[in-house]
Short mmCIF file of C-alpha atoms in Angstrom, two decimals:
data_model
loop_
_atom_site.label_atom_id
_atom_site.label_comp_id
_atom_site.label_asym_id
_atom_site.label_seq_id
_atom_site.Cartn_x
_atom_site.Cartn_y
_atom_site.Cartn_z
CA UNK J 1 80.13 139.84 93.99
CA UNK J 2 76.87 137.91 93.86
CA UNK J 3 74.87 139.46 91.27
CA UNK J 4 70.78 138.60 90.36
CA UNK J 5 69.02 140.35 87.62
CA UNK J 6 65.51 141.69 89.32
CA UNK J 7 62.87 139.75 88.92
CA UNK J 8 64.98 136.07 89.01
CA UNK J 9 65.44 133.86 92.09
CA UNK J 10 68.63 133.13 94.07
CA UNK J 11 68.71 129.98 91.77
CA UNK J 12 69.43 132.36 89.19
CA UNK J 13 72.40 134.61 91.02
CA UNK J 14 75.46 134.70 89.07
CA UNK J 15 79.13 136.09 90.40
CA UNK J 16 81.44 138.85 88.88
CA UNK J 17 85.16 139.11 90.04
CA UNK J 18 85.87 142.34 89.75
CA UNK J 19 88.40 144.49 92.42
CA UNK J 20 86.87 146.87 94.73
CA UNK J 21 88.96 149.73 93.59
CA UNK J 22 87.03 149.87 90.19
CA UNK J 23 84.51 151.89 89.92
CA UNK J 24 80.50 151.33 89.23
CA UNK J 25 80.67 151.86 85.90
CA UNK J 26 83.09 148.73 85.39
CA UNK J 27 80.73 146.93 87.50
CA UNK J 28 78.29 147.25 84.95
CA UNK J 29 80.26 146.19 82.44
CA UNK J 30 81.36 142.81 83.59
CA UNK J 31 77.65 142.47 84.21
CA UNK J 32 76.75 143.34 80.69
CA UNK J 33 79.49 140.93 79.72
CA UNK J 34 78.56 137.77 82.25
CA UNK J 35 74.49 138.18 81.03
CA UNK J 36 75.50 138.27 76.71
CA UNK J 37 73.27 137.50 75.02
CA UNK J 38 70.43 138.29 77.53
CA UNK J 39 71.67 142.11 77.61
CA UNK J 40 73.37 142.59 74.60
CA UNK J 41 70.61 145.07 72.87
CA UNK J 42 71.45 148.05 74.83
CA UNK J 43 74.69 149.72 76.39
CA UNK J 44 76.29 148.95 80.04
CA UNK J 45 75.56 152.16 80.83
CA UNK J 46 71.62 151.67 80.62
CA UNK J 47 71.63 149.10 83.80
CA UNK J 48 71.01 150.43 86.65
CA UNK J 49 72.36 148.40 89.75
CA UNK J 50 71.14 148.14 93.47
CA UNK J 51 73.35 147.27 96.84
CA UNK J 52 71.28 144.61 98.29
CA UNK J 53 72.18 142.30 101.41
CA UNK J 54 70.06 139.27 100.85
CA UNK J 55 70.79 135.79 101.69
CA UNK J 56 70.35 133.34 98.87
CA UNK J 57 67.85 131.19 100.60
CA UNK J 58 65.24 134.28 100.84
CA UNK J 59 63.39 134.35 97.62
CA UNK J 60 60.63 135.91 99.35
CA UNK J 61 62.34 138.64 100.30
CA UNK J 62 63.63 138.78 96.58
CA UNK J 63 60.55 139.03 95.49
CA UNK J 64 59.20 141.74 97.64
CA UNK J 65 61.68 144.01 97.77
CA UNK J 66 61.50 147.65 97.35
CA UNK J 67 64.22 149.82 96.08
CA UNK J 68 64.88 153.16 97.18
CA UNK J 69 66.81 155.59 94.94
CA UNK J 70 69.31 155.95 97.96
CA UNK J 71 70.35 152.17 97.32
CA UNK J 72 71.27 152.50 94.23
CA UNK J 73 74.81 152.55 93.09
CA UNK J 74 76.16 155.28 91.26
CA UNK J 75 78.00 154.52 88.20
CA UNK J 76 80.90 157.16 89.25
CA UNK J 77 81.76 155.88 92.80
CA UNK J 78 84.45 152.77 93.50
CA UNK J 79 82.98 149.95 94.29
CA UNK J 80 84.72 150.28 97.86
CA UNK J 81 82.29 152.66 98.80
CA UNK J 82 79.33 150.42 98.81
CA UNK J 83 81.05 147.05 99.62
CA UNK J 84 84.01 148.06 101.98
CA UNK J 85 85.17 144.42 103.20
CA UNK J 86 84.56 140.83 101.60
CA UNK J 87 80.67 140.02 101.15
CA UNK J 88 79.99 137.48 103.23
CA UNK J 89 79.40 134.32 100.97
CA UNK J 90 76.21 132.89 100.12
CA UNK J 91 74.89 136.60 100.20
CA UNK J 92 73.46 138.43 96.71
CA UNK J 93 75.11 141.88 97.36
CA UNK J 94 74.34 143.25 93.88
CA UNK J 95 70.54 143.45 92.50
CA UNK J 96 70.30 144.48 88.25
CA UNK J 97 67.82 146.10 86.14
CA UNK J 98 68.04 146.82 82.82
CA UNK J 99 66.43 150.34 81.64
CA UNK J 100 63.81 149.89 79.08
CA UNK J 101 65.51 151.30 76.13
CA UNK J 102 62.83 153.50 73.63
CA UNK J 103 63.34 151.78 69.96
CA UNK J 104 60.80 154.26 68.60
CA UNK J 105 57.94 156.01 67.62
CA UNK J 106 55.14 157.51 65.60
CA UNK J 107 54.91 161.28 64.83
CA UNK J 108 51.51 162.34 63.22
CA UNK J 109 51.75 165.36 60.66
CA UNK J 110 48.74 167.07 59.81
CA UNK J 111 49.04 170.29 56.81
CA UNK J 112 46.52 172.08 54.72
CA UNK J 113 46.37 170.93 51.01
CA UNK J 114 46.69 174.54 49.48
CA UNK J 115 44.69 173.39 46.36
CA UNK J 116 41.76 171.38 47.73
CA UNK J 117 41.87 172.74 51.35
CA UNK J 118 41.77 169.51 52.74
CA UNK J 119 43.53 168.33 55.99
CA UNK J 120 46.35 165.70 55.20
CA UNK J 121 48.04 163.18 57.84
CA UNK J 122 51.58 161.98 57.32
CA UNK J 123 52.77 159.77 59.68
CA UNK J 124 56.21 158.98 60.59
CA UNK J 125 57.43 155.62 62.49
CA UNK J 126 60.81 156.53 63.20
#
């Protein structure tokens, strides 16, 4: 399958041989695997992938395309589902986005000295 993580031109498409009977999930995984380093911060799990039937000489469509939840592919289903026969070549089937991954964040305290009665902040980056 022709894959190209969103954002990147045909120029950038890359292929993953993987057999239709697998399922999503395994999809994303030789995708996690093909892009290391690039996506090697967060799990396989976190990418979300889109059935897309562009030819690789449209970079304006590329560009301008909007996904719909209902293209998505869902990590559970065989790949069969979405791509029953052979892609036809020169075609990116397979568009990738990695989920922004939260790394963390600040939690502001505030309690009641009980000697002084004065308010005191504690923060927390966690």
């Amino acid at each position: 399958l022709l894959c190209l993580v969103k954002g990147n031109t045909a120029a950038n498409a890359f292929s993953v041989k993987i057999s239709r009977d697998e399922p999503v999930s395994e999809l994303k995984k030789a995708i996690k695997t093909e892009k290391a380093p690039e996506f090697d911060n967060f799990p396989a799990d976190r990418l979300k992938l889109w059935k897309v039937p562009i030819s690789d000489d449209h970079d304006d469509q590329l560009r301008n395309l909007s996904l719909e939840d209902s293209d998505e592919l869902l990590a559970i289903r065989k790949i069969s589902k979405y791509f029953p026969d052979s892609p036809p070549e020169e075609h990116i089937r397979v568009l990738v986005s990695p989920r922004p991954t939260v790394r963390g964040y600040y939690s502001l305290q505030f309690y009641r000295e009980p000697e002084t009665n004065e308010w005191i902040q504690v923060e927390c980056r966690c």
